[in-house]
Coordinates of C-alpha atoms and ligand atoms in Angstrom, one line a residue:
X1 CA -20.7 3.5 -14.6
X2 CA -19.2 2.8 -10.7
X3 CA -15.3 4.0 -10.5
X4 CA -12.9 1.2 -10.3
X5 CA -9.8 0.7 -8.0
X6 CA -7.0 -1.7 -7.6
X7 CA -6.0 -2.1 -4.1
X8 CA -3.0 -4.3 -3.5
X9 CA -2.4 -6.0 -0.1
X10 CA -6.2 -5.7 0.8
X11 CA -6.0 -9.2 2.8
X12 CA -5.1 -6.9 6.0
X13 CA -4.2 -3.8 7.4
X14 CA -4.3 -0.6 5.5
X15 CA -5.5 -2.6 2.3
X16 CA -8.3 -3.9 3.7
X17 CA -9.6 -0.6 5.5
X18 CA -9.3 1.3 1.6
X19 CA -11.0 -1.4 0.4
X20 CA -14.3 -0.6 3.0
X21 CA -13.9 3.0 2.9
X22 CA -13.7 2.6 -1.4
X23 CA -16.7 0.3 -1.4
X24 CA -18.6 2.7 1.1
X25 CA -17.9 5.2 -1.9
X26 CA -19.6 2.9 -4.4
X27 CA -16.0 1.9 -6.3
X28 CA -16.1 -1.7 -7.9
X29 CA -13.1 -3.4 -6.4
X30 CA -9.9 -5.6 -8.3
X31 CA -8.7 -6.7 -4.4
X32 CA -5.3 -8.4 -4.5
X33 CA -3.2 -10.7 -1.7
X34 CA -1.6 -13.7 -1.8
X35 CA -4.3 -15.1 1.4
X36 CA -7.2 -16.4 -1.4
X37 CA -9.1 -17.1 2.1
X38 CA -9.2 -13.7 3.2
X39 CA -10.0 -12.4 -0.1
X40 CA -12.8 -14.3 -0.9
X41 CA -14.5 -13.5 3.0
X42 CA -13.8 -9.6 2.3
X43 CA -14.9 -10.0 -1.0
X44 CA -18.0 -11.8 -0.1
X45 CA -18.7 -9.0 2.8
X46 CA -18.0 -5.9 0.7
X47 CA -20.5 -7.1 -2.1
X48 CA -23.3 -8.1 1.0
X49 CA -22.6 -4.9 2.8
X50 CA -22.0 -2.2 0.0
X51 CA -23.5 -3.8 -3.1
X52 CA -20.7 -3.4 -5.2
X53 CA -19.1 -5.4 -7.7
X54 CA -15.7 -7.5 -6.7
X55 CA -12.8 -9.2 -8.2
X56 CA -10.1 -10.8 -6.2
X57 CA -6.8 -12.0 -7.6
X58 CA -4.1 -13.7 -6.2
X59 CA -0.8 -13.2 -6.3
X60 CA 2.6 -12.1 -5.2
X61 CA 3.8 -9.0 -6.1
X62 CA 7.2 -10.7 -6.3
X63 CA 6.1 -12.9 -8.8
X64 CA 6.8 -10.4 -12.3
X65 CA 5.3 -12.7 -15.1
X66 CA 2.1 -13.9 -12.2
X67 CA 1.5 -10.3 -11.5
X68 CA 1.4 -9.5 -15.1
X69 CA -0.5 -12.7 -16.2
X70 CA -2.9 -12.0 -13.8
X71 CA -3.5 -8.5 -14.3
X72 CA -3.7 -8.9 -17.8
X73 CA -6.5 -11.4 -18.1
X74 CA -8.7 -9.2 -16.3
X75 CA -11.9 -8.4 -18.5
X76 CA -11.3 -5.2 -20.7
X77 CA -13.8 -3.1 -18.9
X78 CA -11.7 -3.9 -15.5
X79 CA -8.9 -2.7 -16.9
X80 CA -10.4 1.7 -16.6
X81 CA -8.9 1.4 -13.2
X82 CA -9.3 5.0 -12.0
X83 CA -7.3 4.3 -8.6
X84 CA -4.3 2.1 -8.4
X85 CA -3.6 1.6 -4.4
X86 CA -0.2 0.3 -4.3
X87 CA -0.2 -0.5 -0.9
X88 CA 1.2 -4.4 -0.7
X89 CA 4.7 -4.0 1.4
X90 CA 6.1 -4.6 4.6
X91 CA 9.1 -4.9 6.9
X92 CA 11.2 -7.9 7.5
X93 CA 13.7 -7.5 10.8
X94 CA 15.4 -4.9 12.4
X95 CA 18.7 -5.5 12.9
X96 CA 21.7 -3.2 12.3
X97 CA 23.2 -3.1 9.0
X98 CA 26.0 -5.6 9.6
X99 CA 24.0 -8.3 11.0
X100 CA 21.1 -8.0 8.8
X101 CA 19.6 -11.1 7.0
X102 CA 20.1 -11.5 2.8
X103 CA 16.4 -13.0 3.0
X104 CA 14.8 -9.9 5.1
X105 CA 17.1 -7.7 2.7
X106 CA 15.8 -9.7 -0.4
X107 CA 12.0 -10.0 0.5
X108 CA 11.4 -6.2 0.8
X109 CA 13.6 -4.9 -1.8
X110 CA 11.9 -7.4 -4.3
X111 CA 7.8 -6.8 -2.1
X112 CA 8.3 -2.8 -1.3
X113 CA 10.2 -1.8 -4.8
X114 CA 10.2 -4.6 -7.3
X115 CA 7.0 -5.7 -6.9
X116 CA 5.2 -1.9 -6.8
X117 CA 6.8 -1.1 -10.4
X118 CA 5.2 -4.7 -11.3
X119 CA 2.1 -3.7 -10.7
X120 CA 2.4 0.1 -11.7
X121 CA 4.1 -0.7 -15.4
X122 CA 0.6 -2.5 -16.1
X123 CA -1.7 -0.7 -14.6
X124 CA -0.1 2.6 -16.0
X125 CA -0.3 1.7 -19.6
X126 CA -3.9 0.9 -19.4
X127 CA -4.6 4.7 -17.4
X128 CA -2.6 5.6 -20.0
X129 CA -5.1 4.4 -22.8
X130 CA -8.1 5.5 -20.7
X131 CA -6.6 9.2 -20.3
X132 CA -7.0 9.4 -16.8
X133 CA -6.1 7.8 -14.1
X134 CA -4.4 8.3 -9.7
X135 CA -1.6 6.2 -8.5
X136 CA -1.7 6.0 -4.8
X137 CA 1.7 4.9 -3.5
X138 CA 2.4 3.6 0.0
X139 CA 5.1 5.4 1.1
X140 CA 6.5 4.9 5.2
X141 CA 7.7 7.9 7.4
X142 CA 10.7 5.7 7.5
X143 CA 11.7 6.8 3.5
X144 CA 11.8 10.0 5.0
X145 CA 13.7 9.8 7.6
X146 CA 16.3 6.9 8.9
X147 CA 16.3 5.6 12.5
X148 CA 18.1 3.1 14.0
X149 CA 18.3 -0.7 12.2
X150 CA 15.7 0.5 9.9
X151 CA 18.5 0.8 6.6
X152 CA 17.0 -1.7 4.0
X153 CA 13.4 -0.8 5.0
X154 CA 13.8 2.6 5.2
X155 CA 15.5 2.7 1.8
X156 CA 13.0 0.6 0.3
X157 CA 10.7 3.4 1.3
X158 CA 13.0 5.8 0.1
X159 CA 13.2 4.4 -2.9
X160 CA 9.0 4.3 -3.1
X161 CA 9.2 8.3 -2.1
X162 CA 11.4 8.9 -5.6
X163 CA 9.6 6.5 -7.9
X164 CA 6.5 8.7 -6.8
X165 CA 7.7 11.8 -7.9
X166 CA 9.3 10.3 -11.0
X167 CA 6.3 8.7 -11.8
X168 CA 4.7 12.0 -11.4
X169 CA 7.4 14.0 -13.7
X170 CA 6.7 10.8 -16.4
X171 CA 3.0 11.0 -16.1
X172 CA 2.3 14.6 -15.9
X173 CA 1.3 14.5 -20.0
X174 CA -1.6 12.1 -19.4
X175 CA -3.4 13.5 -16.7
X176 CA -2.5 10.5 -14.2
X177 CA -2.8 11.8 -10.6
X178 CA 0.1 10.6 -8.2
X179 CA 0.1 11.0 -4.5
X180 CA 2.3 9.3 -2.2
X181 CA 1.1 8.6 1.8
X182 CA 3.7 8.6 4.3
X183 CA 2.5 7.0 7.9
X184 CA 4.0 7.1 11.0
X185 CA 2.9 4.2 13.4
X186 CA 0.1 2.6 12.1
X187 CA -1.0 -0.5 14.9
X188 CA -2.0 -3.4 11.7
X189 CA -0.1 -6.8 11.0
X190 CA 3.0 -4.6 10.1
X191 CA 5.2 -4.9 13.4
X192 CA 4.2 -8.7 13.9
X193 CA 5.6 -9.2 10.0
X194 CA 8.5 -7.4 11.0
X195 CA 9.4 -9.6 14.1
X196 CA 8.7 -13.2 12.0
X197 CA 5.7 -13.4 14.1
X198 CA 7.0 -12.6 17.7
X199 CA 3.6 -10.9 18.8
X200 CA 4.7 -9.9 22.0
X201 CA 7.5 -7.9 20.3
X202 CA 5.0 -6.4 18.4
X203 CA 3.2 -5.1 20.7
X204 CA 5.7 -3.5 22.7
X205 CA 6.1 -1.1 19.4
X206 CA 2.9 0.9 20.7
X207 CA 2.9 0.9 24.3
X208 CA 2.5 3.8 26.4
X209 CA 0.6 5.8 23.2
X210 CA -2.3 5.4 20.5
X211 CA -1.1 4.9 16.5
X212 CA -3.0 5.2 14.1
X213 CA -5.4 2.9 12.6
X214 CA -5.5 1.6 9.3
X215 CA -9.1 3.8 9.2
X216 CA -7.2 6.4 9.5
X217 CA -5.0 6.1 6.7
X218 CA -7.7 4.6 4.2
X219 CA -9.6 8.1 4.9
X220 CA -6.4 10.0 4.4
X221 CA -6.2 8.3 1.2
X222 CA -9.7 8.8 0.2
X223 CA -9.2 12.2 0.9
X224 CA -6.1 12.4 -1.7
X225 CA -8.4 10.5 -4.1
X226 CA -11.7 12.4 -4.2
X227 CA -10.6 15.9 -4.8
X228 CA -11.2 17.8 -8.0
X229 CA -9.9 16.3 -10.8
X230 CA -7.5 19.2 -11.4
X231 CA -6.0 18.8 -8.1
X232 CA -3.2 16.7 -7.3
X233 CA -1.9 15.8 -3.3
X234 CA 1.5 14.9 -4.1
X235 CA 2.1 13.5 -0.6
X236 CA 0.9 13.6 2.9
X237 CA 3.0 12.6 6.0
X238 CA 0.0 11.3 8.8
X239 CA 1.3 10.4 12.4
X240 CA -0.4 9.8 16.0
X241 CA 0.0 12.8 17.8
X242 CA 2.3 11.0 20.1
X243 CA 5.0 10.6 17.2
X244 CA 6.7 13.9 16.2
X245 CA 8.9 12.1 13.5
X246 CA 10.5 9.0 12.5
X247 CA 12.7 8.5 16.2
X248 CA 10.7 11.0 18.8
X249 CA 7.6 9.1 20.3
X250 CA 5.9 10.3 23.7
X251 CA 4.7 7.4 26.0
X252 CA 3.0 7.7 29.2
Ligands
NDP1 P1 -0.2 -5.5 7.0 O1 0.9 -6.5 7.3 O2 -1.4 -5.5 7.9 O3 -0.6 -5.7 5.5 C1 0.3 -5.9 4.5 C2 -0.4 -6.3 3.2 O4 0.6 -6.4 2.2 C3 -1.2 -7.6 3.4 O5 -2.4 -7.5 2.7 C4 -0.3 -8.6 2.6 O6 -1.1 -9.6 2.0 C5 0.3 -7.7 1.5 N1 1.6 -8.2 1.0 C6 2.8 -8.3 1.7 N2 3.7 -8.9 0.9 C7 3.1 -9.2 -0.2 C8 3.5 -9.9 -1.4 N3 4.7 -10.4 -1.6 N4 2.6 -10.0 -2.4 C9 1.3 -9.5 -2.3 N5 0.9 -8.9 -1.2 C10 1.8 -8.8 -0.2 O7 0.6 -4.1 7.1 P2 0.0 -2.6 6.8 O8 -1.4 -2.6 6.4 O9 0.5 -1.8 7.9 O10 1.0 -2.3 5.6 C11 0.5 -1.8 4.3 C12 1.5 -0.9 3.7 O11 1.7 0.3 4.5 C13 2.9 -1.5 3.5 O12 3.4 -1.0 2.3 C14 3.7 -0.9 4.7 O13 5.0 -0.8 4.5 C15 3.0 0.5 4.8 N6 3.2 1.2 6.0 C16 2.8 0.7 7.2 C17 2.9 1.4 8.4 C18 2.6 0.8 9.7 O14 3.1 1.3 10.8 N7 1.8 -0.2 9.8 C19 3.4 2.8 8.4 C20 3.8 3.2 7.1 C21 3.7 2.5 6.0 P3 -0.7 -11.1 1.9 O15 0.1 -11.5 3.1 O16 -2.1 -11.8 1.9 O17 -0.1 -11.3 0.6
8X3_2 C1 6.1 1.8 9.1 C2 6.4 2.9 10.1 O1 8.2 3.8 11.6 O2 7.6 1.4 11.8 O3 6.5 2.1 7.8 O4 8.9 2.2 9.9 S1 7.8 2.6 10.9

């Protein structure tokens, strides 16, 4: 019987590179996003490509009774999810703290924490039942380390860095593996979310060096997810060589 995992946010970025690199390892996939169109094209391509089995479901992470709804009416033998991928989040602005927007604020308190534990509480119980189980949490370089205008981001990735090790502390008696990834600068839809679209913005964020690529943090991830089964990564900080932390990039 294939493995199953759970990515959320798979519609772009750093979701949708897990869910090739999880397929090319022969895991069934429960894919989730709120774009249905870009779930059902991946979908279609990871069964075509990879031969695996695929369920897409839509929703918001925001969305408490959706999320739970939908994850609940998943057939029972979806529910032995060996590999939770919380991974849905993003940024919203960057503006310093006093002129900061209540919406930005809102929308990634309620995508980045809320909407994680949404999707964690029910997928926990169920790894819970099976007796095994690995949370993968989508942590930021920014929840460990502050820079400038980053506040309710970074603190929304602060607050993903403790719920990780308290999941870990809380989950330690079942066997449940949890690791939490911390990127640097990863080049995906992230920046162009930030900046409400402003593309050009966006791409000024990486100028003058090479980031990452979602590849490389969907292998980094696989990596955390395919060791031993008495091994547990509790986290890994990945950055481009040209970022040495949160603030110090070099550009040429
Ligand atoms: P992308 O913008 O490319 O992808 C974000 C994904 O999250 C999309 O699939 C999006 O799907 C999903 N998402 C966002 N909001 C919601 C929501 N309310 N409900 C459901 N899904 C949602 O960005 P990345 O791939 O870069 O980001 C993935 C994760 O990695 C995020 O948690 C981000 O904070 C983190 N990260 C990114 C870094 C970077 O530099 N790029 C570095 C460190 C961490 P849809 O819009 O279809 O709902
Ligand atoms: C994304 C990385 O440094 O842009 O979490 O916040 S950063």
């Amino acid at each position: 019987m294939s493995k199953i995992a759970l990515i959320t946010g798979a519609t772009a970025g750093i979701g949708e590179a897990c869910a090739y690199t999880f397929a090319r390892e022969k895991y069934n996939l429960i894919l989730t996003g709120r774009r249905a169109d870009r779930l059902e094209k991946l979908s279609a391509k990871l069964i075509a490509d990879y031969g695996v089995e695929v369920i897409t479901l839509e929703f918001d992470v925001r969305e408490r009774d959706i999320v739970i709804e939908k994850l609940e009416s998943l057939p029972a033998e979806w529910k032995k999810v060996d590999v939770l991928i919380n991974n849905a989040g993003l940024s919203q602005g960057l503006d310093p703290i006093q002129n900061g927007k209540y919406s930005d604020w809102e929308t990634m308190i309620d995508t980045n924490i809320k909407g994680l534990l949404y999707v964690s509480k029910v997928v926990i119980n169920w790894m819970i039942e099976n007796k095994s189980g690995h949370v993968i949490n989508m942590g930021s370089i920014a929840g460990k380390e502050i820079y400038a205008n980053g506040n309710v981001y970074c603190a929304s990735k602060a607050a993903v860095d403790f719920l990780n090790k308290g999941m870990r502390v809380d989950l330690l008696p079942y066997g449940i593996r949890v690791t939490a990834i911390h990127p640097g600068a990863v080049e995906t839809e992230f920046s162009e979310v930030r900046f409400h679209g402003d593309k050009e913005r966006a791409k000024k964020v990486y100028d003058g060096l090479t980031p990452l690529v979602a590849e490389d943090v969907a292998e980094t991830i696989w990596f955390a997810a395919s060791r031993p089964a008495h091994v547990n990564i509790n986290e890994i900080v990945l950055v481009p060589t040209a970022q040495a932390n949160a603030t110090t990039f070099f550009r040429k």
